PDB file of C-alpha atoms in Angstrom:
ATOM      1  CA  MET A   1      46.636  47.765 211.563  1.00 57.00           C
ATOM      2  CA  THR A   2      47.464  46.410 214.947  1.00 79.00           C
ATOM      3  CA  HIS A   3      47.033  48.965 217.868  1.00 87.00           C
ATOM      4  CA  LEU A   4      50.844  49.002 218.215  1.00 89.00           C
ATOM      5  CA  GLN A   5      51.216  50.735 215.122  1.00 89.00           C
ATOM      6  CA  ALA A   6      48.402  53.456 215.879  1.00 86.00           C
ATOM      7  CA  GLY A   7      49.955  56.670 215.104  1.00 86.00           C
ATOM      8  CA  LEU A   8      52.241  55.848 212.337  1.00 92.00           C
ATOM      9  CA  SER A   9      52.091  57.750 209.330  1.00 92.00           C
ATOM     10  CA  PRO A  10      50.888  55.338 206.408  1.00 93.00           C
ATOM     11  CA  GLU A  11      54.068  56.182 204.967  1.00 94.00           C
ATOM     12  CA  THR A  12      56.125  55.136 208.110  1.00 95.00           C
ATOM     13  CA  ILE A  13      54.107  51.657 207.835  1.00 94.00           C
ATOM     14  CA  GLU A  14      55.100  50.936 204.465  1.00 95.00           C
ATOM     15  CA  LYS A  15      58.248  51.957 205.175  1.00 96.00           C
ATOM     16  CA  ALA A  16      58.228  49.534 208.228  1.00 96.00           C
ATOM     17  CA  ARG A  17      56.810  46.831 206.116  1.00 96.00           C
ATOM     18  CA  LEU A  18      59.494  47.201 203.370  1.00 97.00           C
ATOM     19  CA  GLU A  19      62.855  47.864 205.149  1.00 97.00           C
ATOM     20  CA  LEU A  20      62.214  46.398 208.843  1.00 97.00           C
ATOM     21  CA  ASN A  21      59.720  43.195 207.507  1.00 96.00           C
ATOM     22  CA  GLU A  22      56.981  44.301 209.986  1.00 96.00           C
ATOM     23  CA  ASN A  23      53.820  42.433 209.121  1.00 96.00           C
ATOM     24  CA  PRO A  24      50.931  43.806 211.421  1.00 94.00           C
ATOM     25  CA  ASP A  25      49.181  40.512 210.963  1.00 94.00           C
ATOM     26  CA  VAL A  26      51.778  38.304 212.932  1.00 96.00           C
ATOM     27  CA  LEU A  27      53.002  41.209 215.191  1.00 96.00           C
ATOM     28  CA  HIS A  28      51.759  40.215 218.409  1.00 96.00           C
ATOM     29  CA  GLN A  29      53.279  36.751 217.342  1.00 97.00           C
ATOM     30  CA  ASP A  30      56.587  37.812 216.640  1.00 97.00           C
ATOM     31  CA  ILE A  31      56.504  39.748 220.013  1.00 98.00           C
ATOM     32  CA  GLN A  32      55.489  36.671 222.296  1.00 97.00           C
ATOM     33  CA  GLN A  33      58.281  34.514 220.094  1.00 98.00           C
ATOM     34  CA  VAL A  34      60.455  37.189 221.721  1.00 98.00           C
ATOM     35  CA  ARG A  35      59.183  36.889 225.403  1.00 97.00           C
ATOM     36  CA  ASP A  36      59.415  33.382 225.061  1.00 97.00           C
ATOM     37  CA  MET A  37      63.028  33.258 224.838  1.00 98.00           C
ATOM     38  CA  ILE A  38      62.963  35.115 228.332  1.00 97.00           C
ATOM     39  CA  ILE A  39      63.269  31.624 230.128  1.00 96.00           C
ATOM     40  CA  THR A  40      66.743  31.080 228.462  1.00 97.00           C
ATOM     41  CA  ARG A  41      68.605  33.668 230.274  1.00 96.00           C
ATOM     42  CA  PRO A  42      67.618  33.334 234.114  1.00 96.00           C
ATOM     43  CA  ASP A  43      70.778  35.546 234.933  1.00 96.00           C
ATOM     44  CA  ILE A  44      69.400  38.493 233.641  1.00 96.00           C
ATOM     45  CA  GLY A  45      66.239  40.747 235.258  1.00 95.00           C
ATOM     46  CA  PHE A  46      64.276  41.541 232.616  1.00 95.00           C
ATOM     47  CA  LEU A  47      62.367  44.319 233.923  1.00 94.00           C
ATOM     48  CA  ARG A  48      59.905  45.507 231.248  1.00 95.00           C
ATOM     49  CA  THR A  49      58.329  42.997 228.626  1.00 96.00           C
ATOM     50  CA  ASP A  50      55.527  44.714 227.383  1.00 97.00           C
ATOM     51  CA  ASP A  51      54.594  44.738 223.929  1.00 97.00           C
ATOM     52  CA  ALA A  52      55.361  48.044 222.942  1.00 96.00           C
ATOM     53  CA  PHE A  53      58.883  47.695 224.355  1.00 97.00           C
ATOM     54  CA  ILE A  54      59.821  44.212 222.967  1.00 98.00           C
ATOM     55  CA  LEU A  55      58.293  46.042 219.983  1.00 98.00           C
ATOM     56  CA  ARG A  56      61.227  48.440 219.645  1.00 98.00           C
ATOM     57  CA  PHE A  57      64.159  45.580 219.423  1.00 98.00           C
ATOM     58  CA  LEU A  58      62.458  43.843 216.926  1.00 98.00           C
ATOM     59  CA  ARG A  59      62.275  46.976 215.083  1.00 98.00           C
ATOM     60  CA  ALA A  60      65.873  47.581 215.675  1.00 98.00           C
ATOM     61  CA  ARG A  61      66.916  44.198 214.317  1.00 97.00           C
ATOM     62  CA  LYS A  62      64.451  44.179 211.060  1.00 97.00           C
ATOM     63  CA  PHE A  63      62.398  41.332 212.999  1.00 98.00           C
ATOM     64  CA  HIS A  64      64.745  38.597 213.131  1.00 98.00           C
ATOM     65  CA  GLN A  65      63.853  37.425 216.207  1.00 98.00           C
ATOM     66  CA  ALA A  66      66.597  35.711 217.790  1.00 98.00           C
ATOM     67  CA  ASP A  67      68.896  39.086 217.500  1.00 97.00           C
ATOM     68  CA  ALA A  68      66.079  41.154 219.015  1.00 98.00           C
ATOM     69  CA  PHE A  69      66.076  38.825 221.593  1.00 98.00           C
ATOM     70  CA  ARG A  70      69.796  39.029 221.826  1.00 98.00           C
ATOM     71  CA  LEU A  71      69.392  42.733 222.096  1.00 98.00           C
ATOM     72  CA  LEU A  72      67.062  43.000 224.714  1.00 98.00           C
ATOM     73  CA  ALA A  73      69.025  40.689 226.969  1.00 98.00           C
ATOM     74  CA  GLN A  74      72.377  42.531 226.648  1.00 98.00           C
ATOM     75  CA  TYR A  75      70.065  46.163 227.181  1.00 98.00           C
ATOM     76  CA  PHE A  76      69.397  44.855 230.697  1.00 98.00           C
ATOM     77  CA  GLN A  77      72.454  42.872 231.103  1.00 97.00           C
ATOM     78  CA  TYR A  78      74.732  46.387 230.229  1.00 97.00           C
ATOM     79  CA  ARG A  79      72.344  47.872 232.843  1.00 97.00           C
ATOM     80  CA  GLN A  80      73.100  44.928 235.532  1.00 96.00           C
ATOM     81  CA  LEU A  81      77.147  45.090 234.691  1.00 96.00           C
ATOM     82  CA  ASN A  82      76.824  49.403 235.281  1.00 97.00           C
ATOM     83  CA  LEU A  83      74.846  49.434 237.860  1.00 96.00           C
ATOM     84  CA  ASP A  84      76.404  52.964 239.179  1.00 96.00           C
ATOM     85  CA  MET A  85      75.375  54.788 236.080  1.00 97.00           C
ATOM     86  CA  PHE A  86      71.856  53.840 236.118  1.00 97.00           C
ATOM     87  CA  LYS A  87      71.204  54.789 239.833  1.00 95.00           C
ATOM     88  CA  ASN A  88      68.973  57.749 239.609  1.00 95.00           C
ATOM     89  CA  PHE A  89      68.742  57.767 236.205  1.00 97.00           C
ATOM     90  CA  LYS A  90      66.736  60.803 235.201  1.00 94.00           C
ATOM     91  CA  ALA A  91      67.187  64.633 233.770  1.00 94.00           C
ATOM     92  CA  ASP A  92      67.285  66.014 237.551  1.00 91.00           C
ATOM     93  CA  ASP A  93      70.397  63.517 238.370  1.00 94.00           C
ATOM     94  CA  PRO A  94      73.412  66.203 238.928  1.00 93.00           C
ATOM     95  CA  GLY A  95      75.835  64.506 236.691  1.00 95.00           C
ATOM     96  CA  ILE A  96      73.306  64.209 234.143  1.00 95.00           C
ATOM     97  CA  LYS A  97      71.763  67.690 234.416  1.00 94.00           C
ATOM     98  CA  ARG A  98      75.445  69.704 234.026  1.00 94.00           C
ATOM     99  CA  ALA A  99      75.397  67.466 230.725  1.00 96.00           C
ATOM    100  CA  LEU A 100      72.288  68.179 229.595  1.00 95.00           C
ATOM    101  CA  ILE A 101      72.986  72.257 230.303  1.00 93.00           C
ATOM    102  CA  ASP A 102      76.255  72.104 228.548  1.00 94.00           C
ATOM    103  CA  GLY A 103      74.723  70.362 225.715  1.00 95.00           C
ATOM    104  CA  PHE A 104      75.296  66.926 226.169  1.00 97.00           C
ATOM    105  CA  PRO A 105      73.578  65.393 223.710  1.00 97.00           C
ATOM    106  CA  GLY A 106      71.875  68.382 221.340  1.00 97.00           C
ATOM    107  CA  VAL A 107      68.704  67.496 219.408  1.00 98.00           C
ATOM    108  CA  LEU A 108      67.452  69.218 216.869  1.00 97.00           C
ATOM    109  CA  GLU A 109      63.752  70.077 216.361  1.00 94.00           C
ATOM    110  CA  ASN A 110      63.409  69.106 213.109  1.00 94.00           C
ATOM    111  CA  ARG A 111      63.642  65.714 211.575  1.00 96.00           C
ATOM    112  CA  ASP A 112      65.504  65.031 208.266  1.00 96.00           C
ATOM    113  CA  HIS A 113      64.379  64.273 204.646  1.00 95.00           C
ATOM    114  CA  TYR A 114      64.188  60.179 205.651  1.00 95.00           C
ATOM    115  CA  GLY A 115      62.518  61.324 208.828  1.00 96.00           C
ATOM    116  CA  ARG A 116      65.396  60.893 211.034  1.00 97.00           C
ATOM    117  CA  LYS A 117      66.264  62.608 214.541  1.00 98.00           C
ATOM    118  CA  ILE A 118      69.356  64.195 214.247  1.00 98.00           C
ATOM    119  CA  LEU A 119      71.545  64.338 217.506  1.00 98.00           C
ATOM    120  CA  LEU A 120      74.517  66.356 217.919  1.00 98.00           C
ATOM    121  CA  LEU A 121      77.778  66.488 219.911  1.00 97.00           C
ATOM    122  CA  PHE A 122      80.251  69.670 220.311  1.00 97.00           C
ATOM    123  CA  ALA A 123      82.946  67.901 221.172  1.00 97.00           C
ATOM    124  CA  ALA A 124      85.354  70.898 222.515  1.00 96.00           C
ATOM    125  CA  ASN A 125      82.368  71.906 224.854  1.00 96.00           C
ATOM    126  CA  TRP A 126      83.667  68.860 227.080  1.00 96.00           C
ATOM    127  CA  ASP A 127      84.721  70.579 230.461  1.00 95.00           C
ATOM    128  CA  GLN A 128      86.203  67.915 232.475  1.00 93.00           C
ATOM    129  CA  SER A 129      86.505  69.696 234.843  1.00 93.00           C
ATOM    130  CA  ARG A 130      82.773  69.909 235.199  1.00 94.00           C
ATOM    131  CA  ASN A 131      81.363  66.947 233.179  1.00 96.00           C
ATOM    132  CA  SER A 132      82.746  63.262 233.466  1.00 96.00           C
ATOM    133  CA  PHE A 133      82.554  61.017 230.402  1.00 96.00           C
ATOM    134  CA  THR A 134      80.214  58.707 232.109  1.00 97.00           C
ATOM    135  CA  ASP A 135      78.045  61.507 232.836  1.00 97.00           C
ATOM    136  CA  ILE A 136      77.954  62.728 229.496  1.00 98.00           C
ATOM    137  CA  LEU A 137      77.396  59.149 228.277  1.00 98.00           C
ATOM    138  CA  ARG A 138      74.081  58.791 230.852  1.00 98.00           C
ATOM    139  CA  ALA A 139      72.775  62.105 229.632  1.00 98.00           C
ATOM    140  CA  ILE A 140      73.215  60.595 225.343  1.00 98.00           C
ATOM    141  CA  LEU A 141      71.287  57.063 226.794  1.00 98.00           C
ATOM    142  CA  LEU A 142      69.032  58.964 228.730  1.00 98.00           C
ATOM    143  CA  SER A 143      67.589  61.144 226.033  1.00 98.00           C
ATOM    144  CA  LEU A 144      67.595  58.165 223.483  1.00 98.00           C
ATOM    145  CA  GLU A 145      65.563  56.684 226.363  1.00 98.00           C
ATOM    146  CA  VAL A 146      62.986  59.302 225.638  1.00 97.00           C
ATOM    147  CA  LEU A 147      63.622  60.092 221.790  1.00 98.00           C
ATOM    148  CA  ILE A 148      62.733  56.221 221.391  1.00 98.00           C
ATOM    149  CA  GLU A 149      59.263  55.954 222.969  1.00 96.00           C
ATOM    150  CA  ASP A 150      58.340  57.566 219.501  1.00 97.00           C
ATOM    151  CA  PRO A 151      57.048  54.537 217.310  1.00 97.00           C
ATOM    152  CA  GLU A 152      58.034  57.187 213.906  1.00 97.00           C
ATOM    153  CA  LEU A 153      61.815  57.143 215.588  1.00 97.00           C
ATOM    154  CA  GLN A 154      61.627  53.196 216.068  1.00 97.00           C
ATOM    155  CA  ILE A 155      61.779  52.773 212.777  1.00 98.00           C
ATOM    156  CA  ASN A 156      63.154  55.930 210.695  1.00 97.00           C
ATOM    157  CA  GLY A 157      66.236  56.216 213.288  1.00 97.00           C
ATOM    158  CA  PHE A 158      68.803  58.660 214.213  1.00 97.00           C
ATOM    159  CA  ILE A 159      71.682  60.572 212.694  1.00 97.00           C
ATOM    160  CA  LEU A 160      74.451  61.501 215.210  1.00 97.00           C
ATOM    161  CA  ILE A 161      76.836  64.513 214.148  1.00 98.00           C
ATOM    162  CA  ILE A 162      80.193  65.140 215.901  1.00 97.00           C
ATOM    163  CA  ASP A 163      82.308  68.417 215.751  1.00 98.00           C
ATOM    164  CA  TRP A 164      85.446  68.349 216.714  1.00 97.00           C
ATOM    165  CA  SER A 165      86.881  71.468 215.792  1.00 96.00           C
ATOM    166  CA  ASN A 166      88.621  73.422 218.741  1.00 96.00           C
ATOM    167  CA  PHE A 167      88.821  69.743 220.378  1.00 96.00           C
ATOM    168  CA  SER A 168      92.097  69.791 222.026  1.00 95.00           C
ATOM    169  CA  PHE A 169      94.871  66.833 222.327  1.00 95.00           C
ATOM    170  CA  LYS A 170      94.730  66.867 226.084  1.00 94.00           C
ATOM    171  CA  GLN A 171      90.551  66.395 226.051  1.00 95.00           C
ATOM    172  CA  ALA A 172      91.116  63.559 223.292  1.00 95.00           C
ATOM    173  CA  SER A 173      93.718  62.085 226.188  1.00 94.00           C
ATOM    174  CA  LYS A 174      90.897  61.474 228.607  1.00 93.00           C
ATOM    175  CA  LEU A 175      89.219  59.567 226.084  1.00 93.00           C
ATOM    176  CA  THR A 176      90.729  56.150 226.875  1.00 90.00           C
ATOM    177  CA  PRO A 177      89.507  52.414 225.523  1.00 88.00           C
ATOM    178  CA  SER A 178      87.622  51.573 228.425  1.00 91.00           C
ATOM    179  CA  ILE A 179      85.509  54.554 228.586  1.00 93.00           C
ATOM    180  CA  LEU A 180      85.300  54.286 224.438  1.00 93.00           C
ATOM    181  CA  LYS A 181      84.202  50.795 224.999  1.00 92.00           C
ATOM    182  CA  LEU A 182      81.277  51.795 227.681  1.00 94.00           C
ATOM    183  CA  ALA A 183      80.176  54.092 225.346  1.00 95.00           C
ATOM    184  CA  ILE A 184      80.439  51.382 222.300  1.00 93.00           C
ATOM    185  CA  GLU A 185      78.962  48.553 224.773  1.00 94.00           C
ATOM    186  CA  GLY A 186      76.351  50.814 225.533  1.00 95.00           C
ATOM    187  CA  LEU A 187      74.935  52.267 222.177  1.00 94.00           C
ATOM    188  CA  GLN A 188      75.772  49.904 219.679  1.00 92.00           C
ATOM    189  CA  ASP A 189      75.369  46.483 221.698  1.00 92.00           C
ATOM    190  CA  SER A 190      72.984  47.450 224.117  1.00 96.00           C
ATOM    191  CA  PHE A 191      70.159  50.233 222.721  1.00 97.00           C
ATOM    192  CA  PRO A 192      67.122  49.625 220.321  1.00 97.00           C
ATOM    193  CA  ALA A 193      67.846  52.570 217.814  1.00 97.00           C
ATOM    194  CA  ARG A 194      68.528  52.169 214.319  1.00 96.00           C
ATOM    195  CA  PHE A 195      71.403  54.934 213.316  1.00 95.00           C
ATOM    196  CA  GLY A 196      71.671  55.906 210.067  1.00 94.00           C
ATOM    197  CA  GLY A 197      74.835  57.330 210.218  1.00 95.00           C
ATOM    198  CA  VAL A 198      77.406  58.855 212.662  1.00 96.00           C
ATOM    199  CA  HIS A 199      79.105  61.808 211.065  1.00 97.00           C
ATOM    200  CA  PHE A 200      82.450  63.389 212.072  1.00 97.00           C
ATOM    201  CA  VAL A 201      83.453  66.911 210.987  1.00 97.00           C
ATOM    202  CA  ASN A 202      86.180  69.061 211.463  1.00 97.00           C
ATOM    203  CA  GLN A 203      88.511  65.995 213.418  1.00 96.00           C
ATOM    204  CA  PRO A 204      91.962  66.880 214.165  1.00 96.00           C
ATOM    205  CA  TRP A 205      94.430  64.157 213.442  1.00 95.00           C
ATOM    206  CA  TYR A 206      94.040  62.248 216.664  1.00 95.00           C
ATOM    207  CA  ILE A 207      90.630  61.541 216.191  1.00 95.00           C
ATOM    208  CA  HIS A 208      91.347  59.824 213.624  1.00 93.00           C
ATOM    209  CA  ALA A 209      94.190  57.630 215.331  1.00 92.00           C
ATOM    210  CA  LEU A 210      91.359  57.631 218.141  1.00 92.00           C
ATOM    211  CA  TYR A 211      89.056  56.027 215.816  1.00 93.00           C
ATOM    212  CA  THR A 212      91.748  53.294 214.331  1.00 91.00           C
ATOM    213  CA  LEU A 213      92.233  52.265 218.095  1.00 88.00           C
ATOM    214  CA  ILE A 214      88.319  51.463 218.727  1.00 90.00           C
ATOM    215  CA  LYS A 215      87.133  50.152 215.423  1.00 91.00           C
ATOM    216  CA  PRO A 216      87.897  46.775 216.068  1.00 90.00           C
ATOM    217  CA  PHE A 217      85.316  46.457 218.309  1.00 88.00           C
ATOM    218  CA  LEU A 218      82.982  48.128 216.292  1.00 93.00           C
ATOM    219  CA  LYS A 219      80.496  46.167 213.742  1.00 91.00           C
ATOM    220  CA  ASP A 220      80.940  45.872 209.809  1.00 93.00           C
ATOM    221  CA  LYS A 221      77.873  47.932 209.643  1.00 91.00           C
ATOM    222  CA  THR A 222      78.479  50.352 212.106  1.00 93.00           C
ATOM    223  CA  ARG A 223      81.851  50.987 210.225  1.00 93.00           C
ATOM    224  CA  LYS A 224      80.122  51.623 207.160  1.00 94.00           C
ATOM    225  CA  ARG A 225      77.688  54.586 208.946  1.00 94.00           C
ATOM    226  CA  ILE A 226      80.368  56.438 210.054  1.00 95.00           C
ATOM    227  CA  PHE A 227      81.805  59.035 207.906  1.00 96.00           C
ATOM    228  CA  LEU A 228      84.680  61.160 208.379  1.00 95.00           C
ATOM    229  CA  HIS A 229      83.970  64.371 206.757  1.00 97.00           C
ATOM    230  CA  GLY A 230      87.064  66.824 207.708  1.00 95.00           C
ATOM    231  CA  ASN A 231      86.225  70.170 206.605  1.00 94.00           C
ATOM    232  CA  ASN A 232      84.491  68.970 203.827  1.00 93.00           C
ATOM    233  CA  LEU A 233      80.860  70.413 204.441  1.00 95.00           C
ATOM    234  CA  ASN A 234      79.725  69.346 200.953  1.00 96.00           C
ATOM    235  CA  SER A 235      80.185  65.868 201.550  1.00 96.00           C
ATOM    236  CA  LEU A 236      78.165  65.766 204.707  1.00 97.00           C
ATOM    237  CA  HIS A 237      75.386  67.742 202.411  1.00 97.00           C
ATOM    238  CA  GLN A 238      75.061  65.151 200.086  1.00 96.00           C
ATOM    239  CA  LEU A 239      73.976  62.616 202.863  1.00 96.00           C
ATOM    240  CA  ILE A 240      72.086  65.271 204.840  1.00 97.00           C
ATOM    241  CA  HIS A 241      70.481  68.320 203.128  1.00 97.00           C
ATOM    242  CA  PRO A 242      71.387  71.601 204.396  1.00 97.00           C
ATOM    243  CA  GLU A 243      67.889  73.091 205.256  1.00 97.00           C
ATOM    244  CA  PHE A 244      68.166  70.465 208.041  1.00 97.00           C
ATOM    245  CA  LEU A 245      71.041  71.727 209.361  1.00 98.00           C
ATOM    246  CA  PRO A 246      72.184  74.476 212.031  1.00 97.00           C
ATOM    247  CA  SER A 247      74.134  77.166 210.359  1.00 96.00           C
ATOM    248  CA  GLU A 248      77.712  75.202 212.603  1.00 95.00           C
ATOM    249  CA  PHE A 249      77.410  72.847 209.945  1.00 97.00           C
ATOM    250  CA  GLY A 250      77.055  74.985 206.544  1.00 96.00           C
ATOM    251  CA  GLY A 251      72.944  74.676 206.926  1.00 97.00           C
ATOM    252  CA  THR A 252      70.383  77.260 206.661  1.00 97.00           C
ATOM    253  CA  LEU A 253      68.998  77.024 210.510  1.00 97.00           C
ATOM    254  CA  PRO A 254      70.090  79.314 212.696  1.00 96.00           C
ATOM    255  CA  PRO A 255      72.744  78.384 215.043  1.00 96.00           C
ATOM    256  CA  TYR A 256      72.014  75.661 217.647  1.00 96.00           C
ATOM    257  CA  ASP A 257      70.522  76.728 220.838  1.00 94.00           C
ATOM    258  CA  MET A 258      72.960  74.592 223.257  1.00 91.00           C
ATOM    259  CA  GLY A 259      70.064  75.022 226.110  1.00 90.00           C
ATOM    260  CA  THR A 260      67.067  73.443 223.665  1.00 92.00           C
ATOM    261  CA  TRP A 261      67.332  69.775 224.599  1.00 96.00           C
ATOM    262  CA  ALA A 262      67.936  70.529 228.053  1.00 94.00           C
ATOM    263  CA  ARG A 263      64.603  72.987 228.804  1.00 93.00           C
ATOM    264  CA  THR A 264      62.392  70.073 227.058  1.00 93.00           C
ATOM    265  CA  LEU A 265      63.923  67.413 229.412  1.00 94.00           C
ATOM    266  CA  LEU A 266      64.480  69.798 232.514  1.00 91.00           C
ATOM    267  CA  GLY A 267      61.025  71.301 232.416  1.00 84.00           C
ATOM    268  CA  PRO A 268      59.362  74.876 231.099  1.00 64.00           C
ATOM    269  CA  ASP A 269      60.690  76.510 233.805  1.00 43.00           C
ATOM    270  CA  TYR A 270      64.789  75.906 232.903  1.00 66.00           C
ATOM    271  CA  SER A 271      66.264  78.837 232.870  1.00 55.00           C
ATOM    272  CA  ASP A 272      69.873  79.885 230.533  1.00 54.00           C
ATOM    273  CA  GLU A 273      71.021  80.977 234.421  1.00 47.00           C
ATOM    274  CA  ASN A 274      70.486  77.472 235.692  1.00 47.00           C
ATOM    275  CA  ASP A 275      67.468  77.959 237.869  1.00 41.00           C
ATOM    276  CA  TYR A 276      64.566  75.855 237.171  1.00 38.00           C
ATOM    277  CA  THR A 277      61.625  73.647 238.807  1.00 35.00           C
ATOM    278  CA  HIS A 278      61.795  70.210 237.360  1.00 36.00           C
ATOM    279  CA  THR A 279      58.371  69.373 236.339  1.00 36.00           C
ATOM    280  CA  SER A 280      58.084  67.684 233.247  1.00 38.00           C
ATOM    281  CA  TYR A 281      60.560  64.701 232.768  1.00 37.00           C
ATOM    282  CA  ASN A 282      59.424  61.795 235.488  1.00 40.00           C
ATOM    283  CA  ALA A 283      55.814  61.855 234.060  1.00 34.00           C
ATOM    284  CA  MET A 284      57.329  62.002 230.582  1.00 39.00           C
ATOM    285  CA  HIS A 285      59.143  58.304 230.859  1.00 41.00           C
ATOM    286  CA  VAL A 286      60.872  57.305 234.319  1.00 40.00           C
ATOM    287  CA  LYS A 287      57.676  55.315 235.021  1.00 40.00           C
ATOM    288  CA  HIS A 288      58.857  52.281 233.125  1.00 46.00           C
ATOM    289  CA  THR A 289      63.070  52.599 233.303  1.00 45.00           C
ATOM    290  CA  SER A 290      64.360  54.847 235.836  1.00 46.00           C
ATOM    291  CA  SER A 291      62.409  53.672 238.839  1.00 48.00           C
ATOM    292  CA  ASN A 292      62.411  50.051 238.275  1.00 51.00           C
ATOM    293  CA  LEU A 293      65.952  49.895 237.255  1.00 47.00           C
ATOM    294  CA  GLU A 294      66.853  51.737 240.405  1.00 47.00           C
ATOM    295  CA  ARG A 295      64.865  49.679 242.675  1.00 48.00           C
ATOM    296  CA  GLU A 296      65.053  46.402 240.334  1.00 46.00           C
ATOM    297  CA  CYS A 297      68.664  46.412 239.302  1.00 48.00           C
ATOM    298  CA  SER A 298      69.863  46.079 243.228  1.00 46.00           C
ATOM    299  CA  PRO A 299      72.532  43.577 244.222  1.00 39.00           C
ATOM    300  CA  LYS A 300      69.358  41.891 246.466  1.00 40.00           C
ATOM    301  CA  LEU A 301      66.894  41.684 243.374  1.00 42.00           C
ATOM    302  CA  MET A 302      68.815  41.114 240.610  1.00 40.00           C
ATOM    303  CA  LYS A 303      68.871  37.903 239.001  1.00 37.00           C
ATOM    304  CA  ARG A 304      72.078  36.101 238.130  1.00 33.00           C
TER     305      ARG A 304
END
């Protein structure tokens, strides 16, 4: 076993071998071959190219090296094309902080029976006078950046459940094609995460219509992993067992506490009154992504 697999359970290592074609004997060669492709894209500033970072892209693309490099390039290109989204890209940014406190996203503490992390979005909680869609997207991307540091999640992946209960037509009207395209590009095309499923529950007719609108922008694999359950929680439970779900989704866990994930990122002094001392996040992750993105993705330093 290579040091890059240290900390993984034997079951996860075997899963990576069977499902992702991960071979510890040639792991370093696979990584180097992706790194060697960087020279083909001088227009992109690759701000991080260490082994552990490149490995997550290989895992996301089942060790197809060309596909992994394409995803790596799109990851940094997306950040270059959307510079404002990644300025001050950390939990105490005012816009990101508000979104986190309002539960965007929710992250369940325990994983499902496949070891996947479950993310929740309660769409009706979107107060459009308080949070822009872009800040919600930034909070989701930042949360994924933190979570994807865990090698187990690089292999096992994520589940996203969106509850559309009480999401009004007026709120839906703000989901314009341009901002939905921004989200699809950021999550589907430019991030090294394996999404095992995106589950819609309690969606009204106009969300069905919206899904029809964005369907052409989705890859076939993504479309096959989107499930529209409506009010039928039994179909959700066939895919995610109730013991892993909060009561809002017919599960056996207590109702989800919207402040859970915000407290994790904003530090132990976060309180429900929104008074907190930011202590934990910067030390946790930003050393590789946030500061470099803010400093090196400037027009002066960016490679074009």
